[in-house]
Amino acid sequence: MLTEADHAAFLDLLYGAAVEQGDWAPVIARFADLIGGAKAWKPDLDVASGAGRGVLARIDPAAQDAYFQHYAALNPFVQPVIAQPAAPWPLAVMTDEDRFERDEFVRTEYYSDFLRPQDIGSVVVVRLGRSGSTLSTLNITRPEHKGRFERSELEVARQLHPHLIRAFNLGGKFAALSGFAGGLAEALDRSLHGVLLLDDAGRVRHANAVAERLLKERGGLSIVGGRLSAARSEPARQLEALIGRASRAHGPSRGGGSMAIATPSRARPLSLIVAPLSPERATAAGAPSVLVCVTDLEAGVSLPQQQLRDLFGLTPAETRLALALFEGCAPKEAAERFGVSPHTVHTQLVHVFEKTGVNRQSDLVRLMMRVAGVSLDPG
């Protein structure tokens, strides 16, 4: 069971790592603890070349070297993608028990020669993203004597999965840049989320296009004296406290947090994440030292067609249908929109379900929300 305090503390760590890539190790270690795991590993594997890199927590670096040099090609989770690079690869949370019969799995060379010597008995694989031939995952393991991961533990993993995807995607944008100049503003403006960069006094140094739009709405976020605030007094005090904690120069008390801001015109609140930036980036007066990420839970979320085709192996027609369902169309409405028969749409829908591994339209939409990196939990 994930408590509210545990949830908030983990998001503090997670979104801080989205900004500072060197902070991922404590994030994955904490995630392992939350779902009852022992070891954690966040690899990026190029299935075409076998090359890769990773973030380790409680794992011998020599094991990672051996993996990229030899065992990646023997990994039964990876082998299907090596054999069929264009095969579907939906973002999901899965265990070895979900994919393989236990007797079959323990007989593999991968298990007997790689996992067992590390005292790894069960594995949870959290898929984070795919870019070309590079697969990014978060792998959590536990020893044999601990048994299988419980359903409740996997539910915690699935609850946090959208946040992991969002932080991973944000991190990719920041990692591609050398600093907070030049291309940063352009990169932030392409984000689906509102992103604001603040100095240590809470003054707004940059707001992307989404954030600018949200700031113009009444009753939500606002700027008072150049500082980010909220229209109502209680959220304003809470936001000020989060920004103050994130902007502290040093010490263990430096951190971030999350909160929701309800507005009169919205059924669902704005979801805010406040995270500190590295002190090294804030040496100049007025330099950004705090990042605020705002998710509009009522905004339409777009998904690039190519991303769906890469992840799930959908045809153009199947992609078109999946996007229509994601936007709220019923199958009959989709048939009318595309000028095809209901039978054709039904056949395409069956193929979409097969390729994405779901059985219902609601599950398909939920999966696509995860692909977009949007949490379904307003908290």
mmCIF file of C-alpha atoms in Angstrom:
data_model
loop_
_atom_site.group_PDB
_atom_site.id
_atom_site.type_symbol
_atom_site.label_atom_id
_atom_site.label_comp_id
_atom_site.label_asym_id
_atom_site.label_seq_id
_atom_site.Cartn_x
_atom_site.Cartn_y
_atom_site.Cartn_z
ATOM 1 C CA MET A 1 0.000 0.000 0.000
ATOM 2 C CA LEU A 2 1.497 3.334 -1.083
ATOM 3 C CA THR A 3 0.851 6.022 1.526
ATOM 4 C CA GLU A 4 0.336 9.648 0.577
ATOM 5 C CA ALA A 5 3.621 10.550 2.270
ATOM 6 C CA ASP A 6 5.543 7.835 0.401
ATOM 7 C CA HIS A 7 3.951 8.928 -2.876
ATOM 8 C CA ALA A 8 4.917 12.578 -2.374
ATOM 9 C CA ALA A 9 8.449 11.759 -1.223
ATOM 10 C CA PHE A 10 9.053 9.531 -4.234
ATOM 11 C CA LEU A 11 7.818 12.182 -6.660
ATOM 12 C CA ASP A 12 10.232 14.659 -5.032
ATOM 13 C CA LEU A 13 13.123 12.330 -5.881
ATOM 14 C CA LEU A 14 11.793 11.364 -9.294
ATOM 15 C CA TYR A 15 11.256 14.802 -10.772
ATOM 16 C CA GLY A 16 14.544 16.003 -9.361
ATOM 17 C CA ALA A 17 16.219 13.210 -11.343
ATOM 18 C CA ALA A 18 14.363 14.330 -14.457
ATOM 19 C CA VAL A 19 16.355 17.551 -14.241
ATOM 20 C CA GLU A 20 19.619 16.093 -12.931
ATOM 21 C CA GLN A 21 20.360 12.758 -14.590
ATOM 22 C CA GLY A 22 22.991 11.912 -11.999
ATOM 23 C CA ASP A 23 20.268 11.606 -9.357
ATOM 24 C CA TRP A 24 18.568 8.507 -10.794
ATOM 25 C CA ALA A 25 20.351 5.976 -8.548
ATOM 26 C CA PRO A 26 18.508 6.921 -5.317
ATOM 27 C CA VAL A 27 15.253 7.126 -7.306
ATOM 28 C CA ILE A 28 15.426 3.562 -8.572
ATOM 29 C CA ALA A 29 16.596 2.306 -5.177
ATOM 30 C CA ARG A 30 13.591 3.952 -3.528
ATOM 31 C CA PHE A 31 11.273 2.550 -6.191
ATOM 32 C CA ALA A 32 12.638 -0.930 -5.461
ATOM 33 C CA ASP A 33 11.904 -0.452 -1.760
ATOM 34 C CA LEU A 34 8.339 0.727 -2.467
ATOM 35 C CA ILE A 35 7.468 -2.425 -4.427
ATOM 36 C CA GLY A 36 9.315 -4.897 -2.216
ATOM 37 C CA GLY A 37 12.373 -5.293 -4.429
ATOM 38 C CA ALA A 38 16.051 -5.516 -3.561
ATOM 39 C CA LYS A 39 18.164 -4.506 -6.561
ATOM 40 C CA ALA A 40 17.370 -1.908 -9.219
ATOM 41 C CA TRP A 41 18.792 -1.245 -12.661
ATOM 42 C CA LYS A 42 17.827 1.299 -15.307
ATOM 43 C CA PRO A 43 19.480 0.224 -18.584
ATOM 44 C CA ASP A 44 19.378 1.738 -22.056
ATOM 45 C CA LEU A 45 20.055 -1.101 -24.498
ATOM 46 C CA ASP A 46 20.623 -0.741 -28.234
ATOM 47 C CA VAL A 47 19.254 -4.049 -29.493
ATOM 48 C CA ALA A 48 20.900 -3.520 -32.887
ATOM 49 C CA SER A 49 24.467 -3.238 -31.601
ATOM 50 C CA GLY A 50 24.210 -4.715 -28.101
ATOM 51 C CA ALA A 51 25.784 -1.584 -26.645
ATOM 52 C CA GLY A 52 24.285 0.133 -23.653
ATOM 53 C CA ARG A 53 24.623 2.011 -20.416
ATOM 54 C CA GLY A 54 22.727 2.015 -17.171
ATOM 55 C CA VAL A 55 22.100 3.362 -13.698
ATOM 56 C CA LEU A 56 22.750 0.869 -10.903
ATOM 57 C CA ALA A 57 21.451 0.507 -7.360
ATOM 58 C CA ARG A 58 22.823 -2.325 -5.199
ATOM 59 C CA ILE A 59 24.234 -4.098 -8.271
ATOM 60 C CA ASP A 60 27.861 -4.969 -9.036
ATOM 61 C CA PRO A 61 28.986 -2.894 -12.054
ATOM 62 C CA ALA A 62 30.743 -6.001 -13.357
ATOM 63 C CA ALA A 63 27.323 -7.614 -13.810
ATOM 64 C CA GLN A 64 26.259 -4.757 -16.070
ATOM 65 C CA ASP A 65 29.431 -5.109 -18.132
ATOM 66 C CA ALA A 66 28.757 -8.828 -18.547
ATOM 67 C CA TYR A 67 25.186 -8.104 -19.569
ATOM 68 C CA PHE A 68 26.069 -5.751 -22.406
ATOM 69 C CA GLN A 69 28.964 -7.929 -23.543
ATOM 70 C CA HIS A 70 27.109 -11.252 -23.598
ATOM 71 C CA TYR A 71 23.859 -11.764 -21.720
ATOM 72 C CA ALA A 72 21.659 -9.112 -23.371
ATOM 73 C CA ALA A 73 21.333 -11.357 -26.422
ATOM 74 C CA LEU A 74 20.220 -14.218 -24.135
ATOM 75 C CA ASN A 75 17.637 -12.190 -22.220
ATOM 76 C CA PRO A 76 14.229 -13.716 -23.045
ATOM 77 C CA PHE A 77 12.600 -10.326 -22.521
ATOM 78 C CA VAL A 78 14.825 -8.828 -25.230
ATOM 79 C CA GLN A 79 15.161 -11.705 -27.686
ATOM 80 C CA PRO A 80 11.771 -11.104 -29.401
ATOM 81 C CA VAL A 81 12.791 -7.520 -30.222
ATOM 82 C CA ILE A 82 16.213 -8.624 -31.509
ATOM 83 C CA ALA A 83 14.496 -11.187 -33.738
ATOM 84 C CA GLN A 84 11.783 -8.764 -34.894
ATOM 85 C CA PRO A 85 12.921 -5.146 -34.470
ATOM 86 C CA ALA A 86 9.582 -3.819 -35.740
ATOM 87 C CA ALA A 87 7.537 -5.960 -33.323
ATOM 88 C CA PRO A 88 5.218 -4.189 -30.851
ATOM 89 C CA TRP A 89 6.839 -3.033 -27.615
ATOM 90 C CA PRO A 90 4.083 -1.488 -25.495
ATOM 91 C CA LEU A 91 5.017 0.465 -22.390
ATOM 92 C CA ALA A 92 3.926 -1.780 -19.547
ATOM 93 C CA VAL A 93 4.845 -3.221 -16.159
ATOM 94 C CA MET A 94 5.451 -6.971 -16.287
ATOM 95 C CA THR A 95 7.129 -9.797 -14.400
ATOM 96 C CA ASP A 96 8.913 -12.914 -15.559
ATOM 97 C CA GLU A 97 5.830 -14.856 -14.414
ATOM 98 C CA ASP A 98 3.674 -12.794 -16.807
ATOM 99 C CA ARG A 99 5.827 -13.734 -19.785
ATOM 100 C CA PHE A 100 7.145 -17.227 -19.102
ATOM 101 C CA GLU A 101 6.309 -20.424 -17.303
ATOM 102 C CA ARG A 102 8.497 -20.588 -14.206
ATOM 103 C CA ASP A 103 10.140 -23.895 -15.138
ATOM 104 C CA GLU A 104 10.833 -22.575 -18.616
ATOM 105 C CA PHE A 105 12.400 -19.365 -17.285
ATOM 106 C CA VAL A 106 14.746 -20.991 -14.740
ATOM 107 C CA ARG A 107 16.049 -23.379 -17.399
ATOM 108 C CA THR A 108 17.313 -20.535 -19.576
ATOM 109 C CA GLU A 109 21.020 -19.763 -19.715
ATOM 110 C CA TYR A 110 20.143 -16.174 -18.875
ATOM 111 C CA TYR A 111 18.633 -17.209 -15.549
ATOM 112 C CA SER A 112 21.086 -19.942 -14.570
ATOM 113 C CA ASP A 113 24.302 -18.136 -15.543
ATOM 114 C CA PHE A 114 23.395 -14.471 -15.047
ATOM 115 C CA LEU A 115 20.502 -14.013 -12.622
ATOM 116 C CA ARG A 116 20.998 -16.898 -10.201
ATOM 117 C CA PRO A 117 24.657 -16.015 -9.366
ATOM 118 C CA GLN A 118 23.389 -12.568 -8.372
ATOM 119 C CA ASP A 119 20.753 -14.113 -6.074
ATOM 120 C CA ILE A 120 17.946 -12.894 -8.329
ATOM 121 C CA GLY A 121 14.817 -15.017 -8.220
ATOM 122 C CA SER A 122 12.069 -12.781 -9.613
ATOM 123 C CA VAL A 123 12.102 -9.761 -11.927
ATOM 124 C CA VAL A 124 9.800 -6.795 -12.573
ATOM 125 C CA VAL A 125 10.423 -4.957 -15.849
ATOM 126 C CA VAL A 126 9.055 -1.416 -16.131
ATOM 127 C CA ARG A 127 9.229 -0.184 -19.713
ATOM 128 C CA LEU A 128 10.044 3.533 -19.918
ATOM 129 C CA GLY A 129 10.554 4.316 -23.581
ATOM 130 C CA ARG A 130 11.844 3.296 -26.967
ATOM 131 C CA SER A 131 13.912 5.435 -29.340
ATOM 132 C CA GLY A 132 14.757 3.665 -32.568
ATOM 133 C CA SER A 133 16.584 0.484 -31.593
ATOM 134 C CA THR A 134 17.255 1.626 -28.009
ATOM 135 C CA LEU A 135 15.029 0.221 -25.276
ATOM 136 C CA SER A 136 14.913 1.916 -21.864
ATOM 137 C CA THR A 137 13.575 0.008 -18.879
ATOM 138 C CA LEU A 138 13.678 -0.078 -15.099
ATOM 139 C CA ASN A 139 14.318 -3.576 -13.741
ATOM 140 C CA ILE A 140 13.590 -4.466 -10.113
ATOM 141 C CA THR A 141 14.609 -7.827 -8.690
ATOM 142 C CA ARG A 142 14.254 -9.771 -5.485
ATOM 143 C CA PRO A 143 16.034 -12.904 -4.200
ATOM 144 C CA GLU A 144 14.613 -16.401 -4.560
ATOM 145 C CA HIS A 145 13.734 -16.754 -0.877
ATOM 146 C CA LYS A 146 11.482 -13.667 -1.066
ATOM 147 C CA GLY A 147 9.161 -15.374 -3.550
ATOM 148 C CA ARG A 148 7.198 -13.671 -6.286
ATOM 149 C CA PHE A 149 6.145 -10.037 -6.323
ATOM 150 C CA GLU A 150 2.684 -9.647 -4.819
ATOM 151 C CA ARG A 151 -0.250 -8.176 -6.707
ATOM 152 C CA SER A 152 -0.348 -5.201 -4.319
ATOM 153 C CA GLU A 153 3.339 -4.474 -4.991
ATOM 154 C CA LEU A 154 2.791 -4.589 -8.745
ATOM 155 C CA GLU A 155 -0.173 -2.250 -8.357
ATOM 156 C CA VAL A 156 2.135 0.306 -6.704
ATOM 157 C CA ALA A 157 4.514 -0.062 -9.663
ATOM 158 C CA ARG A 158 1.661 0.527 -12.116
ATOM 159 C CA GLN A 159 0.419 3.517 -10.110
ATOM 160 C CA LEU A 160 3.843 5.173 -10.385
ATOM 161 C CA HIS A 161 4.476 4.069 -13.978
ATOM 162 C CA PRO A 162 2.997 7.196 -15.668
ATOM 163 C CA HIS A 163 5.180 9.416 -13.466
ATOM 164 C CA LEU A 164 8.271 7.354 -14.345
ATOM 165 C CA ILE A 165 7.512 7.742 -18.046
ATOM 166 C CA ARG A 166 6.925 11.482 -17.679
ATOM 167 C CA ALA A 167 10.164 12.007 -15.731
ATOM 168 C CA PHE A 168 12.081 9.843 -18.211
ATOM 169 C CA ASN A 169 10.788 11.902 -21.148
ATOM 170 C CA LEU A 170 11.506 15.211 -19.423
ATOM 171 C CA GLY A 171 14.973 13.973 -18.543
ATOM 172 C CA GLY A 172 15.665 13.190 -22.171
ATOM 173 C CA LYS A 173 14.881 16.774 -23.137
ATOM 174 C CA PHE A 174 17.210 18.183 -20.498
ATOM 175 C CA ALA A 175 20.005 15.678 -21.152
ATOM 176 C CA ALA A 176 20.142 16.708 -24.802
ATOM 177 C CA LEU A 177 21.037 20.249 -23.782
ATOM 178 C CA SER A 178 24.306 21.561 -22.386
ATOM 179 C CA GLY A 179 22.712 24.216 -20.157
ATOM 180 C CA PHE A 180 19.812 26.568 -19.654
ATOM 181 C CA ALA A 181 20.474 28.663 -22.725
ATOM 182 C CA GLY A 182 19.868 28.535 -26.434
ATOM 183 C CA GLY A 183 17.838 25.479 -27.309
ATOM 184 C CA LEU A 184 16.362 24.988 -23.834
ATOM 185 C CA ALA A 185 13.450 27.362 -24.397
ATOM 186 C CA GLU A 186 12.608 25.650 -27.673
ATOM 187 C CA ALA A 187 12.770 22.216 -26.050
ATOM 188 C CA LEU A 188 10.541 23.276 -23.158
ATOM 189 C CA ASP A 189 8.006 24.802 -25.522
ATOM 190 C CA ARG A 190 7.545 21.397 -27.140
ATOM 191 C CA SER A 191 6.553 19.855 -23.808
ATOM 192 C CA LEU A 192 2.944 18.788 -23.237
ATOM 193 C CA HIS A 193 3.277 20.053 -19.662
ATOM 194 C CA GLY A 194 3.570 23.560 -18.335
ATOM 195 C CA VAL A 195 7.203 24.115 -17.339
ATOM 196 C CA LEU A 196 8.479 27.117 -15.372
ATOM 197 C CA LEU A 197 12.048 27.874 -14.312
ATOM 198 C CA LEU A 198 12.375 29.977 -11.149
ATOM 199 C CA ASP A 199 15.296 31.589 -9.379
ATOM 200 C CA ASP A 200 15.969 31.078 -5.675
ATOM 201 C CA ALA A 201 13.541 33.883 -4.804
ATOM 202 C CA GLY A 202 10.705 32.250 -6.734
ATOM 203 C CA ARG A 203 10.859 34.739 -9.602
ATOM 204 C CA VAL A 204 9.880 33.304 -12.976
ATOM 205 C CA ARG A 205 12.849 33.201 -15.360
ATOM 206 C CA HIS A 206 11.157 31.216 -18.101
ATOM 207 C CA ALA A 207 7.678 29.830 -18.764
ATOM 208 C CA ASN A 208 6.934 27.643 -21.760
ATOM 209 C CA ALA A 209 3.874 28.088 -23.970
ATOM 210 C CA VAL A 210 1.651 25.759 -21.940
ATOM 211 C CA ALA A 211 2.604 27.482 -18.687
ATOM 212 C CA GLU A 212 1.915 30.901 -20.214
ATOM 213 C CA ARG A 213 -1.583 29.746 -21.168
ATOM 214 C CA LEU A 214 -2.278 28.386 -17.683
ATOM 215 C CA LEU A 215 -1.048 31.601 -16.060
ATOM 216 C CA LYS A 216 -3.643 33.580 -18.016
ATOM 217 C CA GLU A 217 -6.529 31.556 -16.569
ATOM 218 C CA ARG A 218 -8.344 32.941 -13.573
ATOM 219 C CA GLY A 219 -8.393 31.259 -10.201
ATOM 220 C CA GLY A 220 -5.330 29.010 -10.655
ATOM 221 C CA LEU A 221 -1.689 29.959 -10.980
ATOM 222 C CA SER A 222 -0.610 33.589 -10.970
ATOM 223 C CA ILE A 223 2.458 35.809 -10.861
ATOM 224 C CA VAL A 224 2.647 38.279 -7.990
ATOM 225 C CA GLY A 225 5.559 40.704 -7.957
ATOM 226 C CA GLY A 226 7.341 38.546 -10.519
ATOM 227 C CA ARG A 227 7.023 35.445 -8.303
ATOM 228 C CA LEU A 228 5.008 32.334 -9.028
ATOM 229 C CA SER A 229 1.979 32.050 -6.775
ATOM 230 C CA ALA A 230 -1.623 30.844 -6.694
ATOM 231 C CA ALA A 231 -4.866 32.799 -6.737
ATOM 232 C CA ARG A 232 -6.177 31.437 -3.438
ATOM 233 C CA SER A 233 -4.352 31.940 -0.156
ATOM 234 C CA GLU A 234 -3.955 28.332 1.036
ATOM 235 C CA PRO A 235 -2.514 26.962 -2.250
ATOM 236 C CA ALA A 236 -0.342 30.089 -2.462
ATOM 237 C CA ARG A 237 1.175 29.338 0.966
ATOM 238 C CA GLN A 238 1.710 25.688 0.058
ATOM 239 C CA LEU A 239 3.364 26.572 -3.246
ATOM 240 C CA GLU A 240 5.581 29.172 -1.581
ATOM 241 C CA ALA A 241 6.734 26.551 0.940
ATOM 242 C CA LEU A 242 7.557 24.031 -1.803
ATOM 243 C CA ILE A 243 9.503 26.601 -3.805
ATOM 244 C CA GLY A 244 11.335 27.697 -0.660
ATOM 245 C CA ARG A 245 12.359 24.121 0.141
ATOM 246 C CA ALA A 246 13.496 23.475 -3.433
ATOM 247 C CA SER A 247 15.573 26.668 -3.603
ATOM 248 C CA ARG A 248 17.609 26.137 -0.442
ATOM 249 C CA ALA A 249 21.270 26.222 -1.295
ATOM 250 C CA HIS A 250 22.522 23.171 0.597
ATOM 251 C CA GLY A 251 21.658 20.453 3.050
ATOM 252 C CA PRO A 252 19.351 17.472 3.303
ATOM 253 C CA SER A 253 16.296 19.710 3.647
ATOM 254 C CA ARG A 254 16.679 20.814 0.016
ATOM 255 C CA GLY A 255 13.947 19.055 -1.952
ATOM 256 C CA GLY A 256 10.714 19.487 -3.797
ATOM 257 C CA GLY A 257 7.186 18.222 -3.614
ATOM 258 C CA SER A 258 3.846 17.922 -5.318
ATOM 259 C CA MET A 259 0.472 19.580 -4.895
ATOM 260 C CA ALA A 260 -2.846 20.148 -6.657
ATOM 261 C CA ILE A 261 -4.491 23.495 -7.363
ATOM 262 C CA ALA A 262 -8.251 23.472 -7.883
ATOM 263 C CA THR A 263 -9.721 26.179 -10.111
ATOM 264 C CA PRO A 264 -13.326 27.392 -10.491
ATOM 265 C CA SER A 265 -13.520 26.479 -14.175
ATOM 266 C CA ARG A 266 -12.118 22.944 -13.893
ATOM 267 C CA ALA A 267 -13.554 19.647 -12.738
ATOM 268 C CA ARG A 268 -10.015 18.361 -12.094
ATOM 269 C CA PRO A 269 -7.168 20.310 -10.471
ATOM 270 C CA LEU A 270 -3.854 21.340 -11.942
ATOM 271 C CA SER A 271 -1.146 18.897 -10.820
ATOM 272 C CA LEU A 272 2.155 20.553 -9.838
ATOM 273 C CA ILE A 273 5.598 19.063 -9.286
ATOM 274 C CA VAL A 274 8.266 21.336 -7.748
ATOM 275 C CA ALA A 275 11.877 20.129 -8.027
ATOM 276 C CA PRO A 276 15.270 21.691 -7.230
ATOM 277 C CA LEU A 277 17.859 22.225 -9.946
ATOM 278 C CA SER A 278 21.494 21.491 -9.311
ATOM 279 C CA PRO A 279 23.194 24.175 -7.181
ATOM 280 C CA GLU A 280 25.979 24.254 -9.801
ATOM 281 C CA ARG A 281 23.468 25.651 -12.292
ATOM 282 C CA ALA A 282 22.374 28.398 -9.914
ATOM 283 C CA THR A 283 25.715 30.054 -9.151
ATOM 284 C CA ALA A 284 24.854 33.264 -11.021
ATOM 285 C CA ALA A 285 22.440 35.702 -9.461
ATOM 286 C CA GLY A 286 18.957 35.170 -10.831
ATOM 287 C CA ALA A 287 19.859 31.866 -12.479
ATOM 288 C CA PRO A 288 17.174 29.155 -12.472
ATOM 289 C CA SER A 289 17.299 26.997 -9.348
ATOM 290 C CA VAL A 290 13.756 25.531 -9.249
ATOM 291 C CA LEU A 291 11.706 23.713 -11.858
ATOM 292 C CA VAL A 292 7.912 23.635 -11.687
ATOM 293 C CA CYS A 293 6.094 21.158 -13.928
ATOM 294 C CA VAL A 294 2.329 21.688 -14.279
ATOM 295 C CA THR A 295 0.056 19.032 -15.747
ATOM 296 C CA ASP A 296 -3.345 20.087 -17.026
ATOM 297 C CA LEU A 297 -5.361 16.944 -16.313
ATOM 298 C CA GLU A 298 -8.205 18.142 -18.519
ATOM 299 C CA ALA A 299 -6.098 19.013 -21.550
ATOM 300 C CA GLY A 300 -6.250 16.905 -24.644
ATOM 301 C CA VAL A 301 -3.162 14.701 -24.960
ATOM 302 C CA SER A 302 -1.733 14.083 -28.406
ATOM 303 C CA LEU A 303 0.253 11.041 -29.432
ATOM 304 C CA PRO A 304 2.516 11.018 -32.508
ATOM 305 C CA GLN A 305 1.432 8.377 -35.010
ATOM 306 C CA GLN A 306 5.008 7.194 -35.505
ATOM 307 C CA GLN A 307 5.405 6.610 -31.772
ATOM 308 C CA LEU A 308 2.384 4.301 -31.735
ATOM 309 C CA ARG A 309 3.629 2.447 -34.796
ATOM 310 C CA ASP A 310 7.108 2.021 -33.276
ATOM 311 C CA LEU A 311 5.833 0.795 -29.911
ATOM 312 C CA PHE A 312 3.041 -1.500 -31.026
ATOM 313 C CA GLY A 313 3.717 -2.329 -34.663
ATOM 314 C CA LEU A 314 0.387 -0.874 -35.793
ATOM 315 C CA THR A 315 -0.417 -0.331 -39.455
ATOM 316 C CA PRO A 316 -1.373 3.205 -40.565
ATOM 317 C CA ALA A 317 -5.066 2.245 -40.535
ATOM 318 C CA GLU A 318 -4.795 0.664 -37.077
ATOM 319 C CA THR A 319 -2.934 3.723 -35.801
ATOM 320 C CA ARG A 320 -5.648 5.997 -37.164
ATOM 321 C CA LEU A 321 -8.302 3.943 -35.375
ATOM 322 C CA ALA A 322 -6.384 3.807 -32.079
ATOM 323 C CA LEU A 323 -6.004 7.595 -32.084
ATOM 324 C CA ALA A 324 -9.702 8.036 -32.822
ATOM 325 C CA LEU A 325 -10.638 5.806 -29.880
ATOM 326 C CA PHE A 326 -8.159 7.707 -27.716
ATOM 327 C CA GLU A 327 -9.950 10.935 -28.629
ATOM 328 C CA GLY A 328 -13.289 9.469 -27.498
ATOM 329 C CA CYS A 329 -14.780 8.078 -30.709
ATOM 330 C CA ALA A 330 -16.910 4.941 -30.557
ATOM 331 C CA PRO A 331 -16.052 2.264 -33.159
ATOM 332 C CA LYS A 332 -19.240 3.064 -35.106
ATOM 333 C CA GLU A 333 -18.337 6.781 -35.169
ATOM 334 C CA ALA A 334 -14.825 5.906 -36.342
ATOM 335 C CA ALA A 335 -16.262 3.852 -39.218
ATOM 336 C CA GLU A 336 -18.356 6.830 -40.302
ATOM 337 C CA ARG A 337 -15.459 9.255 -39.961
ATOM 338 C CA PHE A 338 -13.121 7.118 -42.076
ATOM 339 C CA GLY A 339 -15.715 5.980 -44.607
ATOM 340 C CA VAL A 340 -15.255 2.262 -43.945
ATOM 341 C CA SER A 341 -17.610 -0.476 -42.819
ATOM 342 C CA PRO A 342 -18.173 -1.347 -39.144
ATOM 343 C CA HIS A 343 -16.831 -4.819 -39.975
ATOM 344 C CA THR A 344 -13.533 -3.286 -41.146
ATOM 345 C CA VAL A 345 -13.256 -1.243 -37.963
ATOM 346 C CA HIS A 346 -14.029 -4.336 -35.871
ATOM 347 C CA THR A 347 -11.278 -6.290 -37.629
ATOM 348 C CA GLN A 348 -8.799 -3.461 -37.149
ATOM 349 C CA LEU A 349 -9.773 -3.163 -33.484
ATOM 350 C CA VAL A 350 -9.114 -6.872 -32.937
ATOM 351 C CA HIS A 351 -5.636 -6.406 -34.423
ATOM 352 C CA VAL A 352 -5.015 -3.330 -32.240
ATOM 353 C CA PHE A 353 -6.006 -5.282 -29.129
ATOM 354 C CA GLU A 354 -3.740 -8.191 -30.098
ATOM 355 C CA LYS A 355 -0.742 -5.951 -30.728
ATOM 356 C CA THR A 356 -1.148 -3.836 -27.598
ATOM 357 C CA GLY A 357 -1.989 -6.759 -25.324
ATOM 358 C CA VAL A 358 -5.325 -5.397 -24.064
ATOM 359 C CA ASN A 359 -8.877 -6.699 -24.313
ATOM 360 C CA ARG A 360 -11.052 -3.613 -23.824
ATOM 361 C CA GLN A 361 -11.255 -0.122 -25.267
ATOM 362 C CA SER A 362 -10.898 1.421 -21.796
ATOM 363 C CA ASP A 363 -7.660 -0.515 -21.236
ATOM 364 C CA LEU A 364 -6.371 0.666 -24.609
ATOM 365 C CA VAL A 365 -7.003 4.302 -23.693
ATOM 366 C CA ARG A 366 -5.337 3.804 -20.307
ATOM 367 C CA LEU A 367 -2.291 2.258 -21.998
ATOM 368 C CA MET A 368 -2.070 5.137 -24.464
ATOM 369 C CA MET A 369 -2.231 7.616 -21.583
ATOM 370 C CA ARG A 370 0.791 5.864 -20.111
ATOM 371 C CA VAL A 371 2.571 6.138 -23.453
ATOM 372 C CA ALA A 372 1.894 9.874 -23.356
ATOM 373 C CA GLY A 373 3.380 10.031 -19.848
ATOM 374 C CA VAL A 374 0.219 11.341 -18.230
ATOM 375 C CA SER A 375 -0.848 10.142 -14.799
ATOM 376 C CA LEU A 376 -4.413 8.973 -14.397
ATOM 377 C CA ASP A 377 -4.239 9.842 -10.723
ATOM 378 C CA PRO A 378 -4.956 13.529 -10.084
ATOM 379 C CA GLY A 379 -2.988 13.398 -6.855
#
